[in-house]
XYZ file of C-alpha atoms in Angstrom:
343
model
C -3.725 7.470 -1.224
C -3.688 7.349 2.557
C -7.215 8.786 2.805
C -8.727 5.618 1.317
C -9.836 2.480 3.163
C -8.107 -0.486 1.528
C -10.025 -3.780 1.867
C -8.500 -5.794 -0.971
C -5.539 -7.494 0.714
C -6.248 -10.860 -0.924
C -5.436 -9.226 -4.256
C -2.306 -7.501 -2.986
C -1.355 -6.260 0.434
C 0.358 -2.844 0.533
C 4.054 -2.950 1.336
C 4.794 -2.957 5.054
C 7.167 -0.355 6.510
C 9.591 -3.200 7.255
C 9.479 -4.222 3.591
C 10.232 -0.733 2.328
C 13.097 -0.264 4.792
C 14.706 -3.591 3.869
C 14.384 -2.934 0.150
C 15.861 0.542 0.468
C 18.910 -0.899 2.204
C 19.323 -3.633 -0.411
C 18.959 -1.202 -3.298
C 21.875 0.825 -1.958
C 24.306 -2.075 -2.475
C 24.041 -2.028 -6.267
C 25.616 -5.463 -6.595
C 24.696 -8.693 -8.368
C 24.220 -11.418 -5.703
C 26.449 -13.825 -7.654
C 29.343 -11.374 -8.100
C 32.472 -12.109 -5.993
C 33.294 -8.512 -5.040
C 32.146 -6.593 -1.976
C 28.949 -5.241 -3.492
C 28.056 -8.703 -4.743
C 28.701 -10.255 -1.347
C 26.523 -7.600 0.281
C 23.690 -8.330 -2.154
C 24.151 -12.066 -1.576
C 23.724 -11.560 2.166
C 20.366 -9.877 1.589
C 19.319 -12.920 -0.456
C 20.607 -15.394 2.129
C 18.922 -13.597 5.017
C 15.703 -13.292 3.028
C 15.779 -16.996 2.225
C 16.143 -17.904 5.898
C 13.224 -15.669 6.894
C 10.929 -16.898 4.128
C 11.796 -20.537 4.804
C 11.067 -20.095 8.505
C 7.658 -18.607 7.704
C 6.990 -21.509 5.319
C 8.084 -24.081 7.900
C 10.735 -25.595 5.617
C 14.525 -25.747 5.223
C 16.080 -22.706 3.565
C 18.222 -24.817 1.245
C 15.050 -26.223 -0.335
C 13.533 -22.825 -1.204
C 13.769 -21.490 -4.766
C 13.020 -17.827 -5.372
C 10.797 -17.093 -8.375
C 9.135 -14.089 -9.971
C 5.663 -14.754 -8.518
C 3.309 -17.385 -7.157
C 2.178 -18.226 -10.680
C 5.732 -19.104 -11.709
C 6.151 -21.242 -8.596
C 2.988 -23.177 -9.409
C 3.939 -23.609 -13.057
C 7.415 -24.841 -12.102
C 5.969 -27.500 -9.807
C 3.414 -28.753 -12.332
C 6.010 -28.720 -15.119
C 8.355 -30.806 -12.972
C 5.667 -33.343 -12.139
C 4.635 -33.730 -15.773
C 8.236 -34.145 -16.952
C 8.689 -36.808 -14.264
C 5.779 -38.745 -15.761
C 3.167 -38.122 -13.096
C -0.341 -39.013 -14.251
C -3.179 -38.362 -13.772
C -2.945 -34.707 -12.765
C -5.603 -33.753 -10.217
C -6.437 -30.073 -9.776
C -9.078 -28.681 -7.486
C -11.973 -26.734 -8.957
C -11.163 -24.161 -6.261
C -7.541 -23.798 -7.364
C -6.113 -20.558 -8.710
C -6.242 -20.319 -12.530
C -2.444 -20.701 -12.544
C -2.787 -24.308 -11.385
C -5.760 -25.187 -13.556
C -4.420 -23.650 -16.771
C -0.877 -24.959 -16.266
C -2.265 -28.463 -15.854
C -4.475 -28.137 -18.923
C -1.592 -26.769 -21.004
C 0.585 -29.742 -20.086
C -1.366 -32.088 -22.344
C -1.627 -34.592 -19.500
C -4.630 -36.504 -18.236
C -6.167 -33.768 -16.069
C -8.992 -34.512 -13.653
C -10.835 -31.882 -11.636
C -11.573 -32.439 -7.962
C -15.074 -31.067 -7.287
C -15.969 -28.671 -4.492
C -18.685 -28.909 -1.881
C -21.251 -26.229 -1.091
C -19.461 -25.309 2.140
C -16.342 -24.295 0.222
C -14.258 -27.381 0.870
C -12.626 -29.589 -1.739
C -14.340 -32.994 -1.992
C -11.566 -35.182 -0.610
C -13.845 -38.234 -0.474
C -14.081 -37.979 -4.275
C -10.297 -37.749 -4.472
C -9.900 -40.771 -2.216
C -12.171 -42.833 -4.474
C -10.244 -41.706 -7.544
C -6.834 -42.500 -6.109
C -7.930 -45.912 -4.862
C -8.852 -46.881 -8.420
C -5.438 -46.167 -9.960
C -3.130 -48.935 -11.086
C 0.181 -49.614 -9.355
C 2.197 -48.130 -12.228
C 0.426 -44.758 -12.061
C 1.990 -41.916 -10.066
C -0.650 -39.240 -9.475
C -0.001 -35.551 -8.960
C -2.404 -33.540 -6.811
C -2.722 -29.749 -6.703
C -4.647 -28.218 -3.811
C -5.015 -24.578 -2.857
C -4.585 -24.210 0.908
C -6.941 -21.221 1.051
C -9.325 -20.165 -1.679
C -8.661 -16.526 -2.495
C -12.352 -15.652 -2.843
C -14.104 -17.442 0.022
C -11.109 -17.690 2.348
C -12.024 -21.289 3.225
C -9.075 -23.279 4.597
C -8.698 -26.742 3.099
C -7.750 -29.967 4.889
C -4.201 -30.147 3.566
C -3.161 -32.853 6.008
C -5.738 -35.291 4.668
C -5.080 -34.344 1.037
C -1.383 -35.014 1.590
C -2.042 -38.346 3.279
C -4.256 -39.453 0.391
C -1.709 -38.381 -2.224
C 1.250 -40.043 -0.556
C -0.679 -43.228 0.230
C -1.346 -43.549 -3.510
C 2.358 -43.117 -4.276
C 1.781 -39.626 -5.619
C 3.130 -36.152 -5.012
C 1.305 -33.008 -3.991
C 1.568 -29.277 -4.651
C 0.014 -26.923 -2.134
C -0.660 -23.378 -3.288
C -0.182 -21.488 -0.024
C -0.191 -18.015 -1.553
C -3.267 -16.950 0.463
C -2.348 -19.059 3.493
C 1.024 -17.562 4.391
C 0.766 -15.454 7.527
C -2.865 -16.447 8.080
C -2.721 -20.153 8.975
C 0.036 -22.262 10.568
C 2.478 -23.406 7.876
C 2.931 -26.996 9.024
C 2.445 -28.655 5.649
C 4.503 -31.799 4.936
C 4.199 -31.660 1.153
C 6.301 -32.054 -1.984
C 5.877 -28.544 -3.384
C 4.763 -25.401 -1.565
C 4.163 -22.127 -3.433
C 4.004 -18.654 -1.853
C 4.109 -15.021 -2.976
C 5.547 -11.918 -1.303
C 2.902 -9.342 -2.144
C 0.121 -11.213 -0.356
C 1.826 -10.596 3.000
C 2.907 -6.995 2.539
C 6.064 -7.800 0.629
C 6.903 -6.509 -2.855
C 5.163 -7.565 -6.034
C 7.272 -9.612 -8.435
C 8.777 -12.077 -5.938
C 7.617 -15.597 -5.134
C 9.086 -18.754 -3.682
C 8.736 -22.482 -4.186
C 9.675 -25.148 -1.680
C 10.747 -28.393 -3.323
C 11.133 -31.479 -1.158
C 14.577 -33.043 -1.701
C 12.895 -36.256 -2.875
C 10.497 -34.527 -5.286
C 11.302 -34.281 -8.998
C 12.318 -30.896 -10.314
C 13.003 -29.680 -13.848
C 13.828 -26.024 -14.478
C 11.372 -23.864 -16.377
C 13.995 -21.224 -17.167
C 17.398 -21.880 -18.698
C 20.424 -19.619 -18.561
C 22.697 -18.921 -15.623
C 23.339 -21.176 -12.659
C 21.358 -19.241 -10.078
C 19.400 -21.049 -7.369
C 21.616 -24.147 -7.681
C 20.752 -24.263 -11.391
C 17.072 -24.638 -10.570
C 15.913 -21.173 -11.686
C 18.015 -19.109 -14.079
C 18.046 -15.317 -13.958
C 19.591 -12.598 -11.820
C 18.134 -12.736 -8.340
C 15.980 -9.814 -7.221
C 18.040 -9.063 -4.118
C 15.985 -6.056 -3.041
C 12.706 -7.881 -3.609
C 13.927 -10.915 -1.673
C 15.078 -8.677 1.174
C 11.605 -7.154 1.264
C 10.008 -10.605 1.143
C 12.110 -11.714 4.093
C 11.221 -8.627 6.103
C 7.508 -9.149 5.437
C 7.753 -12.855 6.269
C 9.058 -12.063 9.747
C 5.881 -10.143 10.611
C 3.413 -11.871 8.274
C 1.071 -12.976 11.056
C 1.134 -9.710 13.005
C -2.341 -8.430 13.859
C -4.189 -11.522 12.622
C -5.550 -12.550 16.029
C -8.305 -9.930 16.172
C -9.299 -9.874 12.498
C -11.878 -12.658 12.707
C -13.804 -10.667 15.337
C -13.787 -7.612 13.068
C -14.907 -9.695 10.088
C -17.723 -11.300 12.068
C -18.903 -7.891 13.272
C -18.896 -6.536 9.712
C -20.872 -9.546 8.481
C -23.403 -9.171 11.300
C -23.867 -5.505 10.419
C -24.273 -6.277 6.731
C -26.947 -8.874 7.527
C -28.875 -6.322 9.556
C -28.863 -3.942 6.605
C -29.549 -6.652 4.018
C -31.321 -9.765 5.402
C -30.987 -11.588 2.065
C -27.193 -11.283 2.089
C -25.442 -14.568 1.241
C -22.013 -15.178 2.785
C -20.077 -17.924 1.038
C -18.122 -20.283 3.263
C -19.899 -18.998 6.366
C -19.631 -21.643 9.058
C -16.543 -23.186 7.449
C -12.990 -22.696 8.654
C -11.940 -19.409 7.033
C -8.867 -17.219 7.238
C -9.662 -14.291 9.554
C -9.380 -11.454 7.049
C -11.806 -12.600 4.350
C -15.527 -12.207 3.705
C -17.113 -13.069 0.349
C -20.784 -12.254 -0.083
C -23.558 -11.495 -2.542
C -26.536 -9.175 -2.361
C -29.045 -11.053 -4.561
C -30.798 -7.983 -6.004
C -27.782 -5.710 -6.479
C -25.007 -5.922 -9.064
C -21.586 -6.356 -7.473
C -20.007 -3.972 -9.986
C -22.455 -1.274 -8.897
C -21.616 -1.852 -5.243
C -17.893 -1.884 -5.928
C -18.011 1.388 -7.870
C -20.163 3.063 -5.209
C -17.716 2.020 -2.497
C -14.801 3.143 -4.651
C -16.333 6.600 -4.993
C -16.637 6.703 -1.207
C -12.930 5.903 -0.878
C -13.258 2.200 -0.052
C -11.340 -0.347 -2.141
C -12.943 -3.789 -2.430
C -13.004 -6.414 -5.150
C -15.484 -8.687 -6.880
C -13.253 -11.758 -6.648
C -9.861 -13.092 -7.673
C -7.760 -10.185 -8.926
C -6.519 -12.196 -11.904
C -10.101 -12.618 -13.107
C -12.165 -9.871 -11.453
C -11.988 -7.641 -14.514
C -14.072 -10.174 -16.398
C -17.851 -10.233 -16.291
C -19.244 -13.546 -15.083
C -19.955 -15.683 -12.054
C -17.324 -16.273 -9.392
C -15.209 -19.354 -10.110
C -15.422 -20.466 -6.501
C -19.166 -19.934 -6.163
C -19.764 -21.768 -9.442
C -17.574 -24.666 -8.306
C -19.536 -24.813 -5.049
C -22.767 -25.137 -7.047
C -24.140 -21.862 -5.679
C -24.094 -19.613 -8.747
C -27.852 -19.091 -8.377
C -27.194 -17.410 -5.024
C -25.113 -14.705 -6.704
C -26.880 -13.818 -9.972
C -25.308 -10.351 -9.984
C -21.847 -11.225 -8.685
C -20.099 -11.014 -5.333
C -18.081 -8.642 -3.186
C -14.908 -9.659 -1.376
C -13.550 -7.853 1.658
């Protein structure tokens, strides 16, 4: 479908040429990465090289990276580990991906939701007040999304981490939308990423676990990943992830100028256009807006017929009719009565 204009990279970014080439090479080996023979050793090298590349892009040590099946699994594994370790309360941001929110709710723990501000930022002053009121025997767990997938607003992870650690707690940062778009300099306890958001293959994720952070396996079986995540490793997928990680930030420098020009043009055509997170620190490739008098589904279908692929929000939820989670959390649902469009 090369004749189409694809503007839905926050949902999934098409595989890069480097990804496809690396996966093709790995698929030719035909070995299990844990097997001792030549084919197995060849497959293991693809995994080891992929781990080094992904860890470098994450800004962490390779030995602390666990490969998973997706970002959702990475997030669930971190929350599961924190709950098993007795962390409570569990704080999740109202701007978090549903994977974080629903995993926390399913844990049966004391879950508290960090509100969002109208500019698209998480209310860290609220979190600070909450954490200061905890007793000495409470060990809080905080989940923060580094970049909201709808608005593209970049959160203050440094301050969130400082608040969490000062309260004796641990923090998970969902960096699925951040990888390749913002500097990965997070000093956190858990860091979740996903390959297909940076032009890697679908079906591969990774989780960084700080050596001092608690970890309890979600999956039980073989001894893969130092017994932290059972199941045969996806050597080809990991090779593709590593290849994509090496070039994840390529071409990002000029994207904010393109986005700003698109937004300026849209405002000329539609003066009542509302851009969510405008004026806030956003990743360069994202624009999330509403045309007050036009249904987003109508706009999306019209663009689709013209060969332009856009979305109405988070891919995991965009098939559902209703207001944007992010816009609702920001208290701006009245600004988008007919939905939003994300480029």
